[in-house]
Tab-separated table of C-alpha atoms and ligand atoms in Angstrom:
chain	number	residue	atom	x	y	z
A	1	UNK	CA	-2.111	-0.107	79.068
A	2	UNK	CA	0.835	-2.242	78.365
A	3	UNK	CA	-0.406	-4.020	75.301
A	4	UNK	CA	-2.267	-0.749	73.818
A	5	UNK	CA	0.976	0.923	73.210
A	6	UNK	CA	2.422	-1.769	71.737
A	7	UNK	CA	-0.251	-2.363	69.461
A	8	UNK	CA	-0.509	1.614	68.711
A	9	UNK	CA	2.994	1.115	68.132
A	10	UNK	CA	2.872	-1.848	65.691
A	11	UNK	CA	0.101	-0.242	63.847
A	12	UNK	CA	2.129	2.934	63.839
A	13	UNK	CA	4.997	1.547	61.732
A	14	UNK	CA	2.601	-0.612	59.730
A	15	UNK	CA	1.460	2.772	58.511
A	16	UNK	CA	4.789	4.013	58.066
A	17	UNK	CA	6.119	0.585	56.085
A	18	UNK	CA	2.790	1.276	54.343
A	19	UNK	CA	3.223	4.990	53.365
A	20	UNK	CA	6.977	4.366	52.123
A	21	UNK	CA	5.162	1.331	50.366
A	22	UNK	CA	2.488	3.654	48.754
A	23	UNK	CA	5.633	6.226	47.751
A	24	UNK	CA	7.456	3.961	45.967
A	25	UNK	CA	4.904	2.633	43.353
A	26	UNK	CA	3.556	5.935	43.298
A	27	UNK	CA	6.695	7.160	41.691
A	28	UNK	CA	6.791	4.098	39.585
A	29	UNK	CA	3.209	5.069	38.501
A	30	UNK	CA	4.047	8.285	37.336
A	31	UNK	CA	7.327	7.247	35.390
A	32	UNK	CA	4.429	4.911	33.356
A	33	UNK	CA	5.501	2.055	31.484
A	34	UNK	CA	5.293	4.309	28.010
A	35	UNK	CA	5.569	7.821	29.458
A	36	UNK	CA	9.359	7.654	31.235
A	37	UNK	CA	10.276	4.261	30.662
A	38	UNK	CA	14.148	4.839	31.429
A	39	UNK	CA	13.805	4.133	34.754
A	40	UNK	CA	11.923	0.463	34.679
A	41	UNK	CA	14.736	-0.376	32.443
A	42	UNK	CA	17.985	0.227	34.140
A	43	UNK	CA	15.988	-1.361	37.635
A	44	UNK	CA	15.521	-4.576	35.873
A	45	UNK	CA	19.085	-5.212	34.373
A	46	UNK	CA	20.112	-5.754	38.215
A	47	UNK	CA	18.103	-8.706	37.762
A	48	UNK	CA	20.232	-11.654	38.684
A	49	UNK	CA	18.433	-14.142	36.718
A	50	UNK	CA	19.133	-12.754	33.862
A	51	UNK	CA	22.761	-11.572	33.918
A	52	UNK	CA	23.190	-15.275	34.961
A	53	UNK	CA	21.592	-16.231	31.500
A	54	UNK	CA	23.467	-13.593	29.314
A	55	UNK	CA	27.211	-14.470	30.646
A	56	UNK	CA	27.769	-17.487	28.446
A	57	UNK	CA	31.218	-18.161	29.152
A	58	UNK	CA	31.756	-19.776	25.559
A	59	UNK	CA	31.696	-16.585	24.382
A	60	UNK	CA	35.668	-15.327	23.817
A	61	UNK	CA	35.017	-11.685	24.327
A	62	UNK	CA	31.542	-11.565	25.687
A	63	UNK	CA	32.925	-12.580	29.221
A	64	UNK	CA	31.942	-10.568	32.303
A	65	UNK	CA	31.377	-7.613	30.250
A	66	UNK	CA	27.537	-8.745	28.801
A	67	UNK	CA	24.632	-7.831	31.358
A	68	UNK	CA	21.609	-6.957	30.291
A	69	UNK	CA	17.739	-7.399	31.505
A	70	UNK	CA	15.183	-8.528	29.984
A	71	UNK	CA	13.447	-7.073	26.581
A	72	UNK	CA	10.883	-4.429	28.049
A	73	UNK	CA	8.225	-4.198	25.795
A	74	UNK	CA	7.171	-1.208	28.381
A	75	UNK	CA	9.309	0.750	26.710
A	76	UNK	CA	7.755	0.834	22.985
A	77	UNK	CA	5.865	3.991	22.639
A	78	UNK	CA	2.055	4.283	22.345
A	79	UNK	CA	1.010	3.361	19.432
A	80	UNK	CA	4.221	2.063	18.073
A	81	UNK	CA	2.721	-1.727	18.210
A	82	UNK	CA	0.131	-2.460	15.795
A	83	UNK	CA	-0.617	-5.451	17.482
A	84	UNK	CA	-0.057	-6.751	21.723
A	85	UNK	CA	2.811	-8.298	21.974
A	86	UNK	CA	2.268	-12.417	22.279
A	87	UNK	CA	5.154	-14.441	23.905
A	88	UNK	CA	6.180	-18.255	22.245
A	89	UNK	CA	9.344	-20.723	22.345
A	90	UNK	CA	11.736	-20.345	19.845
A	91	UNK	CA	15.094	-21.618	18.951
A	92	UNK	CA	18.009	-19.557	18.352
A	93	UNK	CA	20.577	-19.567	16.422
A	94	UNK	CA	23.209	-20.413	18.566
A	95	UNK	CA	20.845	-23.377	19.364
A	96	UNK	CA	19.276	-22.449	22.585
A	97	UNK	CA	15.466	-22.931	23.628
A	98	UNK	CA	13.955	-20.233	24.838
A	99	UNK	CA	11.062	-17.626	24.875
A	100	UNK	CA	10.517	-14.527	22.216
A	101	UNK	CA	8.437	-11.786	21.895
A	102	UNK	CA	6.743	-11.041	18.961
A	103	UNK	CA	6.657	-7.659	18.163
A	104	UNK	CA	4.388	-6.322	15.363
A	105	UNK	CA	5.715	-2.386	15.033
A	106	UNK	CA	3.026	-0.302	13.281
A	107	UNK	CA	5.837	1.377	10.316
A	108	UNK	CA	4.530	4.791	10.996
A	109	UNK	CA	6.879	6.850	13.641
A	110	UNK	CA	4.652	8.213	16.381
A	111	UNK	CA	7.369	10.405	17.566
A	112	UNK	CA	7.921	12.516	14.704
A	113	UNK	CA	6.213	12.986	10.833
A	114	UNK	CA	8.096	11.768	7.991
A	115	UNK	CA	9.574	13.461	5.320
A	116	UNK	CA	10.432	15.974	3.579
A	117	UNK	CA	12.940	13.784	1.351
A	118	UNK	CA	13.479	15.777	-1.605
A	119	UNK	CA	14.102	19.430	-2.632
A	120	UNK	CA	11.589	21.170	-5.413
A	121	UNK	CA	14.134	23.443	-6.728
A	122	UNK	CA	18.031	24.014	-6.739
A	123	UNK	CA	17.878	27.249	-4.542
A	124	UNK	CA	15.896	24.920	-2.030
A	125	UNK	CA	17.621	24.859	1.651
A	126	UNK	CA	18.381	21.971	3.807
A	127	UNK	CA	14.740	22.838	5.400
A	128	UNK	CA	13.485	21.707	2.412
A	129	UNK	CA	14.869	18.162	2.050
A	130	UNK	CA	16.415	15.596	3.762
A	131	UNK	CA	19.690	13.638	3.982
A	132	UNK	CA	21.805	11.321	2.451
A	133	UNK	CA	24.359	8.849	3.068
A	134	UNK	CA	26.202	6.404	1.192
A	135	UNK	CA	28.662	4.622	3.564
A	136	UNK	CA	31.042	7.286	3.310
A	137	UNK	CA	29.949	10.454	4.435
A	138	UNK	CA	25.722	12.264	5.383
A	139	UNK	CA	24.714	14.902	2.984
A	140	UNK	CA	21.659	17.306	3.523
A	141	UNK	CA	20.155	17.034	0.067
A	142	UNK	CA	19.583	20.965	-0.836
A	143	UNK	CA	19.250	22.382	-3.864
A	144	UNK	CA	23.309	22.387	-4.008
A	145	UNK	CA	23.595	18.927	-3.429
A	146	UNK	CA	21.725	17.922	-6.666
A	147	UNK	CA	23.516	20.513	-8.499
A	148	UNK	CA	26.955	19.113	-6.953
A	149	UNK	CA	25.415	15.383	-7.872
A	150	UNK	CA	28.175	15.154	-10.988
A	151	UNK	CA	30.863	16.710	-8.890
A	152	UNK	CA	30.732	14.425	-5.685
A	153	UNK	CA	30.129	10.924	-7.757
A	154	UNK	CA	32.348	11.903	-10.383
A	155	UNK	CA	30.542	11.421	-12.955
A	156	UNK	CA	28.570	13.752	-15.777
A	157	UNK	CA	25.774	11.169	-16.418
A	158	UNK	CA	23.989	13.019	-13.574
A	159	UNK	CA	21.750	16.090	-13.847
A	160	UNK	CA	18.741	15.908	-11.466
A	161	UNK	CA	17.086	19.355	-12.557
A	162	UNK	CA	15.890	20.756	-15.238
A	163	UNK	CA	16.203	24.054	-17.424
A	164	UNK	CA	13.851	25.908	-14.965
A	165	UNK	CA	16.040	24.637	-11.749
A	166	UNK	CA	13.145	22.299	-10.792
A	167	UNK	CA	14.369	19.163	-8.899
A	168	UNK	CA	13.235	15.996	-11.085
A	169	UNK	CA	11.307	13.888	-8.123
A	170	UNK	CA	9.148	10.987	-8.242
A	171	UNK	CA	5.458	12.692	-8.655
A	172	UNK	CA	2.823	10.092	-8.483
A	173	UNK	CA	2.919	6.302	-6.776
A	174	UNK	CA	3.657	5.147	-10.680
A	175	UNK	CA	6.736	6.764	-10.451
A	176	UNK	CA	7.778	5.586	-6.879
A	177	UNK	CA	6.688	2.088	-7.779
A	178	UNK	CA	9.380	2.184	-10.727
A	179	UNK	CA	12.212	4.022	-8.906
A	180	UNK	CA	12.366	2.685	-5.259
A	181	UNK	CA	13.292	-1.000	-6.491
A	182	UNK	CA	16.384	-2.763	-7.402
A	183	UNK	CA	15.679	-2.414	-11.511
A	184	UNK	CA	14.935	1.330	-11.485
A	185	UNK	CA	12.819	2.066	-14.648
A	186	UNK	CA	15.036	4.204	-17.027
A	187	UNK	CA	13.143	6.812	-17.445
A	188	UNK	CA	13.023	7.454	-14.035
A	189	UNK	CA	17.232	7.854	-13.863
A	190	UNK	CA	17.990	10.867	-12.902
A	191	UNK	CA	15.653	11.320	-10.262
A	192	UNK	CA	15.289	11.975	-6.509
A	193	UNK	CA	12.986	9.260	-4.867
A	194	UNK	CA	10.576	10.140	-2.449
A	195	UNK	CA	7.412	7.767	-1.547
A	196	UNK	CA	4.459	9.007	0.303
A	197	UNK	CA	2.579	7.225	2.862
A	198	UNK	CA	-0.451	7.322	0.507
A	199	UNK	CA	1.164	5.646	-2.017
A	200	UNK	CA	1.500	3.033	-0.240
A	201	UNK	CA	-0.977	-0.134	-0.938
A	202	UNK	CA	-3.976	1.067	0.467
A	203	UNK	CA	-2.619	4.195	1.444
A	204	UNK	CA	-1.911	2.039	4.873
A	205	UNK	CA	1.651	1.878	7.081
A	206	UNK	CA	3.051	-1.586	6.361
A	207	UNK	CA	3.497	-3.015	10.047
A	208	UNK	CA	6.866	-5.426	10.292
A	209	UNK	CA	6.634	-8.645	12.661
A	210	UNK	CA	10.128	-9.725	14.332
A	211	UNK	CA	10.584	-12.128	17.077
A	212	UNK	CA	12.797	-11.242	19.494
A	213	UNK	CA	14.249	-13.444	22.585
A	214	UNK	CA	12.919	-11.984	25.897
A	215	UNK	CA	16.274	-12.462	27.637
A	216	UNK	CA	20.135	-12.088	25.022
A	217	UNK	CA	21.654	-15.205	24.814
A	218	UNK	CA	25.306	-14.661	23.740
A	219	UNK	CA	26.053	-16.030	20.398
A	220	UNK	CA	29.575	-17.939	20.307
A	221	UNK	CA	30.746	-15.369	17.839
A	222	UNK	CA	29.903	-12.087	16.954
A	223	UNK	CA	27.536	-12.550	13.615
A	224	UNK	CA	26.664	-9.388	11.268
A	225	UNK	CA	22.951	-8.998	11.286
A	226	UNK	CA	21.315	-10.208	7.956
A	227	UNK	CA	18.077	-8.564	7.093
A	228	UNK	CA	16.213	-6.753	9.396
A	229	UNK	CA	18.684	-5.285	12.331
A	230	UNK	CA	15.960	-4.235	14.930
A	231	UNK	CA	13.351	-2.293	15.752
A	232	UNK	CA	12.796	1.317	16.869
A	233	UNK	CA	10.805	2.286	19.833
A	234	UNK	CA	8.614	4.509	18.153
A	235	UNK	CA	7.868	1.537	15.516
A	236	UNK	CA	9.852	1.190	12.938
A	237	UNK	CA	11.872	-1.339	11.428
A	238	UNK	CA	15.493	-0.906	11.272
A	239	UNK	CA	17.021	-2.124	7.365
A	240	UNK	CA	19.782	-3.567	6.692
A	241	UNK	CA	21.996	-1.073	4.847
A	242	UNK	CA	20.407	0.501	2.042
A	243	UNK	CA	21.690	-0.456	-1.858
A	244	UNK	CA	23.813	2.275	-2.217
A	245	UNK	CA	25.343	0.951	-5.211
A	246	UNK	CA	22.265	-0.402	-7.025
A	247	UNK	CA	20.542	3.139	-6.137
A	248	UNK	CA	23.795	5.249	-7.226
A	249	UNK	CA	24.258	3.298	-10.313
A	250	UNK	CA	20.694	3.898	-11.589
A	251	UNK	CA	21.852	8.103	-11.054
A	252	UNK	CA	19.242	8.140	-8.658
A	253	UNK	CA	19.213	9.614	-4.870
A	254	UNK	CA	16.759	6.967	-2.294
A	255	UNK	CA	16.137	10.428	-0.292
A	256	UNK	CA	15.984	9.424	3.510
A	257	UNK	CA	14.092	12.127	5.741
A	258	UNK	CA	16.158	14.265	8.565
A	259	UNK	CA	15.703	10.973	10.829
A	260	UNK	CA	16.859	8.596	8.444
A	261	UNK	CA	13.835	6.798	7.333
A	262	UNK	CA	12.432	6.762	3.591
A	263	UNK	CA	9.622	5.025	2.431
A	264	UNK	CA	9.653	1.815	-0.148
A	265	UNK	CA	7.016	0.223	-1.676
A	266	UNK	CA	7.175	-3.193	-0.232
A	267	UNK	CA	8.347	-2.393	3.215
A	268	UNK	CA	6.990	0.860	3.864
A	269	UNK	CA	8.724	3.667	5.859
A	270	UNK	CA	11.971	1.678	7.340
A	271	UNK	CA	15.029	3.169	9.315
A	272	UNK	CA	18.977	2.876	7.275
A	273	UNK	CA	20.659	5.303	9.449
A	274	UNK	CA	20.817	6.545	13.374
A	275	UNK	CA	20.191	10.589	13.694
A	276	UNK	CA	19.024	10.903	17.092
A	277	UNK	CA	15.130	9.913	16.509
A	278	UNK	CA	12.653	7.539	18.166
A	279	UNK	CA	14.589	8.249	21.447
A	280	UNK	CA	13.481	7.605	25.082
A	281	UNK	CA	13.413	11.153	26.986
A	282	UNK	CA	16.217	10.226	29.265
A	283	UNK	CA	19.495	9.351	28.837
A	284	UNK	CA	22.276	8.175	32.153
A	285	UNK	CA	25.489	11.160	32.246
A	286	UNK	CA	27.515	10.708	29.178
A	287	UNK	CA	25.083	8.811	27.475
A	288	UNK	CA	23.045	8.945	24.474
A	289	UNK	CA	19.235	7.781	25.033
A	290	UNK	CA	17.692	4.433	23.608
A	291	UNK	CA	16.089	4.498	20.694
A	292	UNK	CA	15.596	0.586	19.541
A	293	UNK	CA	15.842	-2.874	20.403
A	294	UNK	CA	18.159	-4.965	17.894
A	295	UNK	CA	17.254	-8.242	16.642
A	296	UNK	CA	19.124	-10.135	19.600
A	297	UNK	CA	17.122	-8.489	22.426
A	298	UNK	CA	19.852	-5.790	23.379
A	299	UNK	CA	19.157	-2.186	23.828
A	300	UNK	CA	20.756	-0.046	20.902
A	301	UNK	CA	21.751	3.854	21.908
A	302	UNK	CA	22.018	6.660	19.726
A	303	UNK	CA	25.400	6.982	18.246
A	304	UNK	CA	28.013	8.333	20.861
A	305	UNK	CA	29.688	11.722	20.571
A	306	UNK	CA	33.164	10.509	21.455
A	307	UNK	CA	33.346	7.001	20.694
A	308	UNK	CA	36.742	6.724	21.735
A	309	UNK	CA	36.505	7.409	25.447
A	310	UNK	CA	33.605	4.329	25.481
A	311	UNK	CA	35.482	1.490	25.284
A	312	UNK	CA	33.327	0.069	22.848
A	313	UNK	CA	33.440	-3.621	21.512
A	314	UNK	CA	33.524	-4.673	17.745
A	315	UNK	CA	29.551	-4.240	18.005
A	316	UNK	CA	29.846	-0.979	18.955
A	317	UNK	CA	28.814	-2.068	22.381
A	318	UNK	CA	29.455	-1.618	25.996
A	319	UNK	CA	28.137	-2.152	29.520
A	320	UNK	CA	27.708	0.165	32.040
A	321	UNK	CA	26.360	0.502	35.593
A	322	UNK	CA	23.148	1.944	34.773
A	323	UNK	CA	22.462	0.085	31.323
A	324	UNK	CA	23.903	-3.172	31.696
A	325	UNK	CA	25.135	-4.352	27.780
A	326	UNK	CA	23.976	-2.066	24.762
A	327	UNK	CA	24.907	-1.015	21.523
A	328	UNK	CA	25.722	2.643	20.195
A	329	UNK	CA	24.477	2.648	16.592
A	330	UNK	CA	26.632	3.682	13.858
A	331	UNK	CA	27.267	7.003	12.242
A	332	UNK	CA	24.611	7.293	9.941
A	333	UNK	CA	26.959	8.004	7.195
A	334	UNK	CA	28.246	4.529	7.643
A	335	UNK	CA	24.796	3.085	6.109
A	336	UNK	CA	24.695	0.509	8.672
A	337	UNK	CA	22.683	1.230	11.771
A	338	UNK	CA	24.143	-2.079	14.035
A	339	UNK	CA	27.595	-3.272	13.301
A	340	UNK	CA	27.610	-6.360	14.217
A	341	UNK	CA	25.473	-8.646	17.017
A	342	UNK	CA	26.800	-10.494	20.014
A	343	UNK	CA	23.555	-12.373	20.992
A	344	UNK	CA	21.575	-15.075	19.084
A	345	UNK	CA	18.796	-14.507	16.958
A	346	UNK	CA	15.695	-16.711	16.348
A	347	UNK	CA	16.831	-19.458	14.095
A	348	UNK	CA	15.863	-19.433	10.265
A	349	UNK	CA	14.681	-15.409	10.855
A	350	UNK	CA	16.529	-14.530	8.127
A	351	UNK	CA	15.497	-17.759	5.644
A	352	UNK	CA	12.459	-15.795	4.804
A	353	UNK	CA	15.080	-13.030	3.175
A	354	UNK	CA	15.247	-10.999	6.039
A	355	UNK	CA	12.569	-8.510	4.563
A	356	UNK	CA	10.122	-9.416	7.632
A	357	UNK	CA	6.449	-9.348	7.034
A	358	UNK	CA	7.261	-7.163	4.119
A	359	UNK	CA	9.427	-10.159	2.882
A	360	UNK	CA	11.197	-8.177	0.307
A	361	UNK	CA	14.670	-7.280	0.295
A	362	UNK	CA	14.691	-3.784	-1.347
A	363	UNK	CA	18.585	-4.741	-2.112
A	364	UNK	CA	19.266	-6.198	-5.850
A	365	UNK	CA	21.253	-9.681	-5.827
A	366	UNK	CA	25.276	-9.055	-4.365
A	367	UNK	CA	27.110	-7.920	-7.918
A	368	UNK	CA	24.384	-7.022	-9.206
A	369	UNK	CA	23.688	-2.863	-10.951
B	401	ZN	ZN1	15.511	1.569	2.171
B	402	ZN	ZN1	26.636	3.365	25.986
């Protein structure tokens, strides 16, 4: 009859609408939330909402080029949140009203194990320790590098080893209390720094809270981030740059690992430089992948091969089709991980010193050592 077919035909492409419907979630399934999280991300910077929010046309160079989506807290690894994230208002700095995350990270990598940091003898390889970089240039800390210590700096004060070609390195959470903090104890001059997760109090991580607005708001002008600068993926906090001077001018080396993390007693393991780390699997063609959110709610990438052809902003940013606005961080050797921030930040985030929950800058006083 008449009406059967029809109704075999309805029901016919109500199983096909519902078998295309089935195929898409079921490839959204599988790209999981913490798993392949590229994907959810570039979908949701087509949001309209939220590009509407972000173009602020106060802003003299933020213009049409700003897009981005919303934070995805999807995109945090497992186990990089000690805590859920919770959502509350907050004002900005820029003085807008709006909603942040708060993000607790855990300040223990998941995606890779810290260390090593320093070499045990001269004759050491790169294997064997990690880098360093002091705003000028990244140095794998071998057993030549503390040998060349008096060469590079200029300066015969320094002598890292002794008789025996033994590396002198902080041995025992006595020492690392002393050495990884503005004042380094004299007696430990001289020496490489290396802290240990079990030296730690309590022999615990030390998790870092930051509050983060869910959607950018463009900041009039361009600020350079005080404190904290973001947070990785993999969850850990991103310092501000590290004391080069204070730690130099003690003769000492703050040993960061191969990822560009080293451990200090107040803050824990924290993030000075960009290597490639924390990153999400998947990166869009000529691309590097994303590896953190900064402390305005924009992506940042891992620093780009050829920065030249990127057309990249003052913040080392850009837009592009697939991820709306992000920043490419810094050469690591540059000690600065973000350059600069376009967006607003919570208001009176960086009263509390900018050290987070850890408090603590690890920096001495500007002029200061
Ligand atoms: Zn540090
Ligand atoms: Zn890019």
């Amino acid at each position: 009859m008449f009406v059967n077919s029809q109704s075999r035909l309805f029901a016919l492409g109500f199983a096909l609408l519902l078998f295309a419907g089935a195929c898409g979630s079921g490839e959204g399934d599988t790209s999981a939330v913490t798993s392949d999280p590229a994907d959810s991300a570039t979908t949701e910077t087509t949001d309209g909402e939220s590009v509407d929010t972000i173009l602020d046309d106060e802003s003299a160079d933020g213009d049409a080029t700003a897009m981005a989506g919303t934070v995805d807290v999807g995109l945090f690894f497992d186990g990089a949140l000690a805590t859920e994230v919770t959502t509350e208002d907050c004002a900005l700095s820029g003085g807008a009203e709006t909603s942040c995350y708060v993000i607790t990270v855990a300040g223990d990598p998941v995606t890779y194990d810290t260390g090593p940091f320093c070499p045990e003898t001269i004759t050491d390889s790169a294997d064997s320790g990690g880098i360093w970089f002091d705003g000028d240039g990244v140095y794998d800390i071998d057993g030549e590098f503390i040998v060349n210590l008096a060469e590079l700096y200029g300066d015969d004060n320094w002598m890292m080893y002794d008789e025996d070609g033994n590396v002198l390195v902080t041995e025992t959470a006595e020492e690392f209390d002393l050495a990884a903090r503005p004042d380094v104890d004299p007696s430990l001059q001289n020496h490489c720094v290396e802290g240990r997760l079990e030296w730690l109090e309590n022999g615990e991580p030390i998790s870092t809270t930051v509050t983060i607005p869910v959607e950018p708001v463009l900041a009039d002008a361009v600020s350079s981030a005080q404190g904290n600068l973001g947070v990785t993926l993999d969850g850990v906090v991103i310092a501000a740059s590290a004391p080069v001077e204070a730690i130099l001018g003690a003769y000492t080396i703050a040993a960061f690992d191969d990822c560009g993390g080293h451990f200090n007693p107040f803050d824990g393991y924290h993030l000075h430089g960009a290597v490639g780390c924390s990153e999400l699997d998947e990166a869009a063609e000529g691309e590097t992948a994303m590896f953190a959110y900064a402390m305005d709610g924009f992506p940042v990438h891992s620093p780009l091969d050829d920065v030249d052809s990127a057309d990249l902003d003052e913040c080392n940013g850009h837009t592009t089709e697939e991820d709306g606005y992000h920043y490419h961080a810094n050469n690591a050797a540059e000690n600065q991980v973000i350059e600069c921030l376009i967006g607003q930040t919570v208001a009176g985030s960086d009263a509390a010193g900018g050290g987070g929950a850890g408090g603590r800058p690890e920096g001495p006083p500007p002029g200061e050592g």
